Coordinates of C-alpha atoms in Angstrom, one line a residue:
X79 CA -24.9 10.5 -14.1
X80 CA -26.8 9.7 -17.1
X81 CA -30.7 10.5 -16.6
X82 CA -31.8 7.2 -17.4
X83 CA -29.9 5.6 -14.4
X84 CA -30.8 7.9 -11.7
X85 CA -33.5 6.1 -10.8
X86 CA -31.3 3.2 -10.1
X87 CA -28.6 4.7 -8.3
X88 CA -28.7 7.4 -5.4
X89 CA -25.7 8.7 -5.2
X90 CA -26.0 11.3 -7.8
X91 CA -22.9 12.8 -8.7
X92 CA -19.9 10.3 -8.7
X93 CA -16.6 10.9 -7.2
X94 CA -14.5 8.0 -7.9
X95 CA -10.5 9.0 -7.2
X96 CA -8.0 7.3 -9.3
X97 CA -5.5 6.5 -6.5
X98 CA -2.7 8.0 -8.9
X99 CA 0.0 10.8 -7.4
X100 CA 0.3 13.7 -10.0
X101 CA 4.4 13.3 -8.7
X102 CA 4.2 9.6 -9.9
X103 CA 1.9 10.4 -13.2
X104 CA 3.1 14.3 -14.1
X105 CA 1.8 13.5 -18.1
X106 CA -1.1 12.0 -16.4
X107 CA -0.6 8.9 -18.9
X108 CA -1.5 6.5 -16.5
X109 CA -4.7 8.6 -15.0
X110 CA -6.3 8.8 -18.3
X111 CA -5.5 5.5 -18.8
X112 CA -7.5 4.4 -15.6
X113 CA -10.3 7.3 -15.8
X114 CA -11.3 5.8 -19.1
X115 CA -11.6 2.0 -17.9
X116 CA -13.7 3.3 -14.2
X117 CA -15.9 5.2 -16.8
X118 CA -16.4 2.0 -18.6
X119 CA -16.6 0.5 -15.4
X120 CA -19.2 2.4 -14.2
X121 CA -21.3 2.4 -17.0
X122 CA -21.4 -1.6 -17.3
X123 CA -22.3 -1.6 -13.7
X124 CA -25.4 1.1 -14.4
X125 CA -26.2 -1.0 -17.2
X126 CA -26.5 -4.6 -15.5
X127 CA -28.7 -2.3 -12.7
X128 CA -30.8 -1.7 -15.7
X129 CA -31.1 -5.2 -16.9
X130 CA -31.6 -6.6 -13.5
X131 CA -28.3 -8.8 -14.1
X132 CA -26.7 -8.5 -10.7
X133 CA -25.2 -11.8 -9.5
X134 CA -26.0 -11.9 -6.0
X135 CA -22.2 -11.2 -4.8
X136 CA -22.9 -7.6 -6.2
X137 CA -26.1 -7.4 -5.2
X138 CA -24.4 -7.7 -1.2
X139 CA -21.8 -5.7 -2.6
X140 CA -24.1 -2.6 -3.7
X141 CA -25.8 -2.9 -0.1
X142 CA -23.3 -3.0 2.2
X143 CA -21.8 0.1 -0.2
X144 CA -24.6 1.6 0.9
X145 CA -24.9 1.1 4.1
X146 CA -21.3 2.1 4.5
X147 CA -21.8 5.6 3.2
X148 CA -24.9 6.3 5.8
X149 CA -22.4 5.8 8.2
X150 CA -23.5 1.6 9.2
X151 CA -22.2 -1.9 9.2
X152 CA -24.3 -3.9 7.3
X153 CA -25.9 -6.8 9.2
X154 CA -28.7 -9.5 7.9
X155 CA -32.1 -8.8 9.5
X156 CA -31.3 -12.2 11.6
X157 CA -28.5 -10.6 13.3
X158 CA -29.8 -7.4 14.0
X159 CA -32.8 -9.2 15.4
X160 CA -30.2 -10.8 17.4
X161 CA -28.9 -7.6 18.6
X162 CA -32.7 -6.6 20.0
X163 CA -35.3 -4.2 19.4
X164 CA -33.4 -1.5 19.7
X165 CA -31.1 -2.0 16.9
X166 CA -34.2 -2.6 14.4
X167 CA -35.6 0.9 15.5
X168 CA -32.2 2.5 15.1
X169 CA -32.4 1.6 11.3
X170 CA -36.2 2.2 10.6
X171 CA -35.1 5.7 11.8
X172 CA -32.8 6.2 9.4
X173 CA -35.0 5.6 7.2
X174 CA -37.4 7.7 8.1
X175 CA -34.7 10.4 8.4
X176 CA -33.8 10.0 4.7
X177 CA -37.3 9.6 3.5
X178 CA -36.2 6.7 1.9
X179 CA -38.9 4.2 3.0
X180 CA -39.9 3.6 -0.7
X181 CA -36.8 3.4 -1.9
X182 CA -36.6 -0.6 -2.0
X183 CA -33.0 -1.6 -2.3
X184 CA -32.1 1.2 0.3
X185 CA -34.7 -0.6 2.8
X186 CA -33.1 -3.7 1.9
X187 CA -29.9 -3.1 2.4
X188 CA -30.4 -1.1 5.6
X189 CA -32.8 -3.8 7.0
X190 CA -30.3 -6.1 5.8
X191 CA -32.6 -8.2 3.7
X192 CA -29.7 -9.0 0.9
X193 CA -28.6 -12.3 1.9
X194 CA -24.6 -12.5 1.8
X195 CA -23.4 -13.6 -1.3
X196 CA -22.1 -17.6 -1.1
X197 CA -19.3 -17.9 -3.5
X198 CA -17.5 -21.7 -4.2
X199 CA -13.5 -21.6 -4.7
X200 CA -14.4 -21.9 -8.3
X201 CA -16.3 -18.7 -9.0
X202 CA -13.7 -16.9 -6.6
X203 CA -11.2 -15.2 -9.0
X204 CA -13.7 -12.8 -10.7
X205 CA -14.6 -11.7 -7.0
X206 CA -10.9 -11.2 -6.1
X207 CA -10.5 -9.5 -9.5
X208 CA -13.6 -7.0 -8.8
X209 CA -11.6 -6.4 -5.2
X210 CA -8.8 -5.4 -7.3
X211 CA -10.4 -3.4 -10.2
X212 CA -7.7 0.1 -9.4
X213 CA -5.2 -1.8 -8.9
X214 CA -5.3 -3.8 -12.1
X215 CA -6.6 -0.8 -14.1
X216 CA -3.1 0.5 -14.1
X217 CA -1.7 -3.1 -15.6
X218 CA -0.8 -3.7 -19.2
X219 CA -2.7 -7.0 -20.4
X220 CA 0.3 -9.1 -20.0
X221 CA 1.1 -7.8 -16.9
X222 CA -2.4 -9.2 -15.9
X223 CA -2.0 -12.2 -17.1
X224 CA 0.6 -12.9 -15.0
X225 CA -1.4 -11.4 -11.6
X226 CA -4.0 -13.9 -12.3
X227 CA -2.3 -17.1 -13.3
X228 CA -0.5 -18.0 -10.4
X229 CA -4.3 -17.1 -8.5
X230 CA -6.2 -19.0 -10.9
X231 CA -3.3 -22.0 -10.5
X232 CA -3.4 -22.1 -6.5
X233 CA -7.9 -22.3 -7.0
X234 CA -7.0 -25.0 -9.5
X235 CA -4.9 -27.1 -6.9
X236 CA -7.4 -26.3 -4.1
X237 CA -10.2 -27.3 -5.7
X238 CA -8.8 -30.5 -7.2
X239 CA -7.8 -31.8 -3.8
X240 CA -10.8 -30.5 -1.7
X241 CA -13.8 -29.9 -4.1
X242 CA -15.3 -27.1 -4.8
X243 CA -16.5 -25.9 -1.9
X244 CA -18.3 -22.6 -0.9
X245 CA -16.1 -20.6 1.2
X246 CA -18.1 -20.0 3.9
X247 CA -18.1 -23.7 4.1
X248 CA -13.8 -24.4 4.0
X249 CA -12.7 -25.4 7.4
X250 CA -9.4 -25.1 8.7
X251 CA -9.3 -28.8 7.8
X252 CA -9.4 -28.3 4.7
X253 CA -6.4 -25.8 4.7
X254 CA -4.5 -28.0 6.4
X255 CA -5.2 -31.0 4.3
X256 CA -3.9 -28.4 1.2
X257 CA -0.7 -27.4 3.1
X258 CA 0.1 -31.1 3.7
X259 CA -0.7 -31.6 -0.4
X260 CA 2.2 -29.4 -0.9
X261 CA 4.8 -30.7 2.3
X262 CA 4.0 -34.5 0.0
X263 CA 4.8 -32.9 -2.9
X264 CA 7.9 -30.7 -2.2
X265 CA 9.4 -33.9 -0.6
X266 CA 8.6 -36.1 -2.9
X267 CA 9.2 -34.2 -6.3
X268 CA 11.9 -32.1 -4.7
X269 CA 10.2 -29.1 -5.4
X270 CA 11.3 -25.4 -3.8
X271 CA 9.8 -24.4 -0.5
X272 CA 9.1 -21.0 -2.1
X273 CA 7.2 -22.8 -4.9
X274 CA 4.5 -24.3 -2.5
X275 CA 4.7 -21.4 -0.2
X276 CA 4.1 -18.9 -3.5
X277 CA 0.6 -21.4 -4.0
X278 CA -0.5 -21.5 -0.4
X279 CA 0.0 -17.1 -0.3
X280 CA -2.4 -16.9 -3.2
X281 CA -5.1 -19.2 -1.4
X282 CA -4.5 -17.6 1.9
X283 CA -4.8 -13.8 0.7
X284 CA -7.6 -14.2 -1.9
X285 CA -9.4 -16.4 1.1
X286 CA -8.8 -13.5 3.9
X287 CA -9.7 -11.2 0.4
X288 CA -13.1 -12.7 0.5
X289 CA -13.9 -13.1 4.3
X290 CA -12.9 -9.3 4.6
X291 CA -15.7 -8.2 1.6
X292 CA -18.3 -9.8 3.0
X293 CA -17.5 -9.1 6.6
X294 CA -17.3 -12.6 7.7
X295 CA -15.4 -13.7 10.6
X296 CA -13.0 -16.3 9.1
X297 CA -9.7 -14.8 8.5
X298 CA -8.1 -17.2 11.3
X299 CA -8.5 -20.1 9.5
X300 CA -5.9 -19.3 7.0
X301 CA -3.0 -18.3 9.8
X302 CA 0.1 -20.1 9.7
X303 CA -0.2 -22.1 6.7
X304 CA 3.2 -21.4 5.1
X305 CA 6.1 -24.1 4.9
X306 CA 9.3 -23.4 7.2
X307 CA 13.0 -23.6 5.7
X308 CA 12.0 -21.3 2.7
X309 CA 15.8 -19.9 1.5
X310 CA 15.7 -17.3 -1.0
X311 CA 18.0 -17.8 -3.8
X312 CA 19.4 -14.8 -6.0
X313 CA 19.8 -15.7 -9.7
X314 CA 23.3 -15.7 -10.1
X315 CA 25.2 -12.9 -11.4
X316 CA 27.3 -13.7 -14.6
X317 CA 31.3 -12.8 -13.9
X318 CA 32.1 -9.7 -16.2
X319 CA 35.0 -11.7 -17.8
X320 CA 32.3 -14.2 -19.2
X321 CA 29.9 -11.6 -20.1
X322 CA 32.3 -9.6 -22.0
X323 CA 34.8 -12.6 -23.4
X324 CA 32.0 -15.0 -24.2
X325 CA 28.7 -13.7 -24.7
X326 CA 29.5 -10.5 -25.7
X327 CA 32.4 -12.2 -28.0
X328 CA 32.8 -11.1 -32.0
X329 CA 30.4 -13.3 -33.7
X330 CA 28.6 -14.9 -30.4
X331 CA 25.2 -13.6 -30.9
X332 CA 24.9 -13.6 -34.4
X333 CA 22.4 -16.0 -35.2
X334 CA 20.0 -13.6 -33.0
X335 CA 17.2 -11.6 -34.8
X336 CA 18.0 -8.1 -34.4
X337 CA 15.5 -7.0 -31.5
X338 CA 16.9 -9.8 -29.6
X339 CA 20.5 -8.8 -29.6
X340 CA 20.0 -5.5 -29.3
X341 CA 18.0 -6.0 -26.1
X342 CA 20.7 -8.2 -24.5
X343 CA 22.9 -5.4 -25.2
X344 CA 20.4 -2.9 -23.8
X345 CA 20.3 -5.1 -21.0
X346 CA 23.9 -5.6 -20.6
X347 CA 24.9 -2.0 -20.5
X348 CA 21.9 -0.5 -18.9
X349 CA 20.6 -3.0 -15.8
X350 CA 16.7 -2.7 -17.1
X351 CA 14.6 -5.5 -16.6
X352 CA 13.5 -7.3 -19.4
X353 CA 9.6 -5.8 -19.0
X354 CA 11.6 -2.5 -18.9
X355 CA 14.0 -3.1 -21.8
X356 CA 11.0 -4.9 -24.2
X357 CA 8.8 -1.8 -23.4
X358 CA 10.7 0.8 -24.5
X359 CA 9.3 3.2 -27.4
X360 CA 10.0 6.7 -29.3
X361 CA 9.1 8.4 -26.2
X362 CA 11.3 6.6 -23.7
X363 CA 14.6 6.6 -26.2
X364 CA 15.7 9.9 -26.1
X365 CA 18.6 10.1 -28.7
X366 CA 18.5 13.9 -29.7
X367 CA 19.9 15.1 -26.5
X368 CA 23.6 16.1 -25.3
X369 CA 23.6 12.4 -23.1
X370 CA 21.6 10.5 -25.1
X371 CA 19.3 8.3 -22.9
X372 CA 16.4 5.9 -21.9
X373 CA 13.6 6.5 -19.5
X374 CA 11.9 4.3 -17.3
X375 CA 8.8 5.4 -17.4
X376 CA 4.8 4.3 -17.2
X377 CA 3.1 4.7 -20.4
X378 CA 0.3 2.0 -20.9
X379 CA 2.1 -0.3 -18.1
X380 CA 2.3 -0.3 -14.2
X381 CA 6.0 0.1 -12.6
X382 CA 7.4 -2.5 -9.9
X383 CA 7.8 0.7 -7.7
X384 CA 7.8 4.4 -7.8
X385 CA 11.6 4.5 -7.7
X386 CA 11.6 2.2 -10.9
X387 CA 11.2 5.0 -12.7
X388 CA 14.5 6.6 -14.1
X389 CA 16.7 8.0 -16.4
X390 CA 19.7 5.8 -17.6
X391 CA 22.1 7.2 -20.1
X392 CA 23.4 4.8 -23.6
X393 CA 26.8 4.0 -24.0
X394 CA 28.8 1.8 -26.4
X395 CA 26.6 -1.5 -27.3
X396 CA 23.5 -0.3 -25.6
X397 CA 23.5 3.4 -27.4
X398 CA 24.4 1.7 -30.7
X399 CA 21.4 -0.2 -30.0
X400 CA 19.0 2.4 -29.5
X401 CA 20.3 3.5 -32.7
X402 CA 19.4 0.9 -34.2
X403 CA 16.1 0.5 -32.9
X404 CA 15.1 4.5 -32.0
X405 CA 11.0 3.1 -31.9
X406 CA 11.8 0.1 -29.8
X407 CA 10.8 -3.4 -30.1
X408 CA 7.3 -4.1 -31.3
X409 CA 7.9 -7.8 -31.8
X410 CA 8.9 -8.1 -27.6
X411 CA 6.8 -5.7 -26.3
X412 CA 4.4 -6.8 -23.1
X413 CA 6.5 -10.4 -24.2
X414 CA 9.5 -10.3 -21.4
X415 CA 9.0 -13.6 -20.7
X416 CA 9.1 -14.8 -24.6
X417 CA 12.3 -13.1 -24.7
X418 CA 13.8 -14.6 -21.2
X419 CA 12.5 -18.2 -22.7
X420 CA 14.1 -17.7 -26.4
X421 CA 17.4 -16.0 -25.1
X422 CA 17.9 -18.3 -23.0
X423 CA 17.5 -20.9 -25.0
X424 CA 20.5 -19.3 -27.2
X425 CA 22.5 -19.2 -24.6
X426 CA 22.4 -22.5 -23.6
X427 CA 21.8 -23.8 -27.1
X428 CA 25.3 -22.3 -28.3
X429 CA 27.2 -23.2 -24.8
X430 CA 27.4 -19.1 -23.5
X431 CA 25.8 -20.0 -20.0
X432 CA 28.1 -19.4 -17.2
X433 CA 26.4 -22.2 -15.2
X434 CA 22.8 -24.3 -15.2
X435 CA 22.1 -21.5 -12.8
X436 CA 22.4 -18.7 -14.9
X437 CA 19.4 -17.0 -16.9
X438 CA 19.5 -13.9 -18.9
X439 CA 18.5 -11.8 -16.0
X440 CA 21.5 -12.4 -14.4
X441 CA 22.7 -9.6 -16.4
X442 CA 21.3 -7.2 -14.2
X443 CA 23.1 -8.3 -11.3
X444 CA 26.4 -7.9 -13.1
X445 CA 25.3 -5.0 -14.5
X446 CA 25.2 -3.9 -10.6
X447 CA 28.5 -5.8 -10.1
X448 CA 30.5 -3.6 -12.4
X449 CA 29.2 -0.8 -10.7
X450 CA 30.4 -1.7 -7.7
X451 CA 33.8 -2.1 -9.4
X452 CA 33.9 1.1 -10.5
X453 CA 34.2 2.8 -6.7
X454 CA 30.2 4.4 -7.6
X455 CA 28.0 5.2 -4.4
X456 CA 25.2 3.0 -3.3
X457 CA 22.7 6.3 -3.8
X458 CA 24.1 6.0 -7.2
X459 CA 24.1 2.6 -8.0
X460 CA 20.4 2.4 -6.3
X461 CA 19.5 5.4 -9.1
X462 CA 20.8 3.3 -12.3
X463 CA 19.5 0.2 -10.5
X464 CA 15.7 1.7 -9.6
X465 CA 16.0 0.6 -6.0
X466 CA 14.7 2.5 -3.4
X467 CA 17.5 2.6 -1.2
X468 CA 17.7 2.6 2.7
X469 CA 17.0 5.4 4.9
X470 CA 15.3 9.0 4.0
X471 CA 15.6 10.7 0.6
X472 CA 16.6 14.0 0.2
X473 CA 17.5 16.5 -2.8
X474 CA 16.8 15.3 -6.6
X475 CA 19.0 12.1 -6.7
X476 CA 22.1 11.7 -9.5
X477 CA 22.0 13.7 -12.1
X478 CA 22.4 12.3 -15.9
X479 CA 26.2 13.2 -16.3
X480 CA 27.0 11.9 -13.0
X481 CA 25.5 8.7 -14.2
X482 CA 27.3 9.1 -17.4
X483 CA 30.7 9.3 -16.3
X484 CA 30.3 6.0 -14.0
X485 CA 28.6 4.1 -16.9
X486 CA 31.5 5.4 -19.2
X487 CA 33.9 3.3 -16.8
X488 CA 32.1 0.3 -17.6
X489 CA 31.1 0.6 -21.1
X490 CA 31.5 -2.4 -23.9
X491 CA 32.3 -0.9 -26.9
X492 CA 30.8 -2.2 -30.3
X493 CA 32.6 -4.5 -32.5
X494 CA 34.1 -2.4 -35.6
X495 CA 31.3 -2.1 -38.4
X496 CA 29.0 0.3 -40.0
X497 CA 27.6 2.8 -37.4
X498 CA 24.0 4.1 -37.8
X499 CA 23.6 6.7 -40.3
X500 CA 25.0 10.4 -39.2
X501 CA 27.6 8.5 -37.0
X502 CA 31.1 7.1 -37.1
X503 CA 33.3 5.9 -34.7
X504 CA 36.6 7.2 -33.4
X505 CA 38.8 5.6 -30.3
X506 CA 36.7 3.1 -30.2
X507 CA 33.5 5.7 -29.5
X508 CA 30.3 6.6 -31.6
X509 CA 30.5 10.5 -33.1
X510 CA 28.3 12.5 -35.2
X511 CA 29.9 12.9 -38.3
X512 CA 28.4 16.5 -38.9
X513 CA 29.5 17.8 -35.6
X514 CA 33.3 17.3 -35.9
X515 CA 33.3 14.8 -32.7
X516 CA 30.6 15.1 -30.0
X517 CA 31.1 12.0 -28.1
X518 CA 27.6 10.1 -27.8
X519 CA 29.0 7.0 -25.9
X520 CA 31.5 5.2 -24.5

């Protein structure tokens, strides 16, 4: 700790774990990643300490923090007067233990003079977002824009049909009164279930959030607030036949900038989500190898889950994309949802949508369809797909050529034209030209 700020914080040296598995992180890209923005954490915090800018949610914050590591709940000084002499005593000797009885903010948050911090529904997103500091350390900025929309949407609605209240003042009234906002409006507007249930979450975990940080006795108040009849619906897979005789079609896609078609082909042949797909760079493509390949991996982004991370090998469209693109796509990347928005546009634009249903990321579904097709293994199919799977995991998974030869069943070939440089096809698959054949896809 720098000297200058050991007069306002005790704890001397500080430990602060970044919550990161070497097995998940092994280039420790992420860890660095996170060290560097709890270093610049910290030293914001010592310098607001410095400045006396606390707001008085951090000020309750810092006590109770302390209180915690001397082995205490905090309490105010009105409830442990409530809980009798005794209880007053108990903390006086711990101060006297310490020697810390002219150490001002350790008296007061021991004594429990900090009053707890009263926070209206409008000022409640940066406390949720200080809750969830680690967690959104690990998120690319787009990635956090989209945790904190949906929140800062749900506050909006709240506090437009409530007012904005303090929390500590919200009754269960209240709650209810919000839930029956969104029973009007699902009826009326025929809106989804899920999309008022998806609302009412946000409100209900940010408000249990809050009561838990400041130790307040309210969770209850948000239990059983969700909307019955919710049915999950699966975006709809496209049929193969359609993906291969229409969209995929000489001439169907070619009024799409380049990045854009060769990320629907990426897509097509490969099952990555769009944030996977636009997110791909020099380090993930990995074309000088005997299976030429992409990696799911974490660089400056957080993955869905730990299995989302994988090895997926490039065959016929999707390899001559790569190709094409060996750096990846600057113009999409961190901008899935500008790329879901403008290809589907396209498609509907130029009549290639199976249904109203469909979307682009339908193409992951039949991407898992033509697996299935093929005869593969669901430990296999769960490997190219990133899902975890049921049951226990043993061993190291599906190797790259096993992967290889089942995505070789399935492969869309490109349309004849120029190869990349160094290639050239031959029965209807992409060859080196200097190495006398060595099959790269199809």
């Amino acid at each position: 700790m720098p000297k200058r700020f050991r007069l306002l914080d005790a704890r001397g040296l500080v430990r602060i774990s970044t919550n990161i598995a070497v097995a998940s992180d092994p280039r420790a890209v992420l860890a660095t990643q996170r060290v560097v923005a709890l270093d610049k954490e910290l030293h914001g915090y010592w310098e607001m300490l410095a400045k006396g800018d606390l707001t008085a949610a951090e000020k309750y914050a810092q006590a109770r923090e302390r209180v915690r590591k001397l082995g205490l709940a905090y309490h105010t000084s009105d409830e442990l007067m409530a809980q009798g002499l005794a209880a007053m005593i108990e903390r006086f000797n711990v101060l006297e233990q310490r020697k810390t009885v002219r150490d001002m903010d350790e008296v007061a948050a021991v004594l429990g003079v900090v009053p707890r911090a009263s926070v209206t529904w409008s000022n409640l997103l940066p406390e949720i977002e200080r809750v969830n500091k680690i967690h959104l350390s690990t998120k690319a900025p787009d990635q956090v824009r989209k945790w904190l929309n949906p929140r800062r949407l749900a506050i909006s609605n709240f506090v437009d049909l409530i007012g904005d209240k303090q929390l500590t003042e919200t009754s269960r009234e209240d709650l209810l009164s919000f839930r029956n906002w969104w029973i009007d409006r699902v009826i009326e507007e025929e809106l989804e279930i899920g999309t008022a249930n998806k609302n009412i979450s946000h409100i209900m975990v940010m408000f249990a959030t809050y009561c838990r940080e400041q130790q307040l006795d309210l969770e209850h108040l948000v239990a059983h607030l969700k909307l019955k009849g919710e049915e999950k619906r699966q975006r709809p897979a496209f049929s193969p036949m359609h993906l291969e005789r229409v969209i995929l079609a000489p001439g169907a896609l070619d009024n799409m900038n380049g990045e854009q078609r060769a990320l629907l082909h990426i897509i097509s042949e490969t099952g990555l989500r769009l944030s996977e797909a636009t997110n791909l760079t020099e380090n993930s493509i990995v074309l000088d190898h005997p299976i030429p390949h992409v990696k799911v991996i974490a660089e400056d982004r957080q993955l869905k889950v730990r299995t989302t991370q994988r090895e997926i090998p490039l065959v016929g469209i999707a390899l001559e994309a790569c190709m094409r693109f060996p750096r990846g796509f600057p113009r999409y990347r961190h901008k899935a949802d500008t790329l879901s928005a403008t290809i589907n546009k396209y498609l509907r634009d130029n009549g290639l949508m199976e249904s109203d249903r469909h979307s682009v990321y339908g193409l992951r579904h039949t991407f898992k369809d033509r697996l299935q097709y093929t005869g593969a293994n669901a430990a296999l199919i769960d490997a190219l797909m990133g899902h975890s799977g049921k049951g226990p995991k043993y061993g190291l998974g599906a190797a790259l050529d096993q992967k290889l030869a089942c995505l070789r069943q399935i492969a869309v070939n490109p349309m004849p034209h120029a190869p990349g440089k160094g290639y050239r096809y031959h029965e209807g698959m992409m060859v080196r030209s200097s190495s006398g054949g060595l099959v790269l896809g199809g």
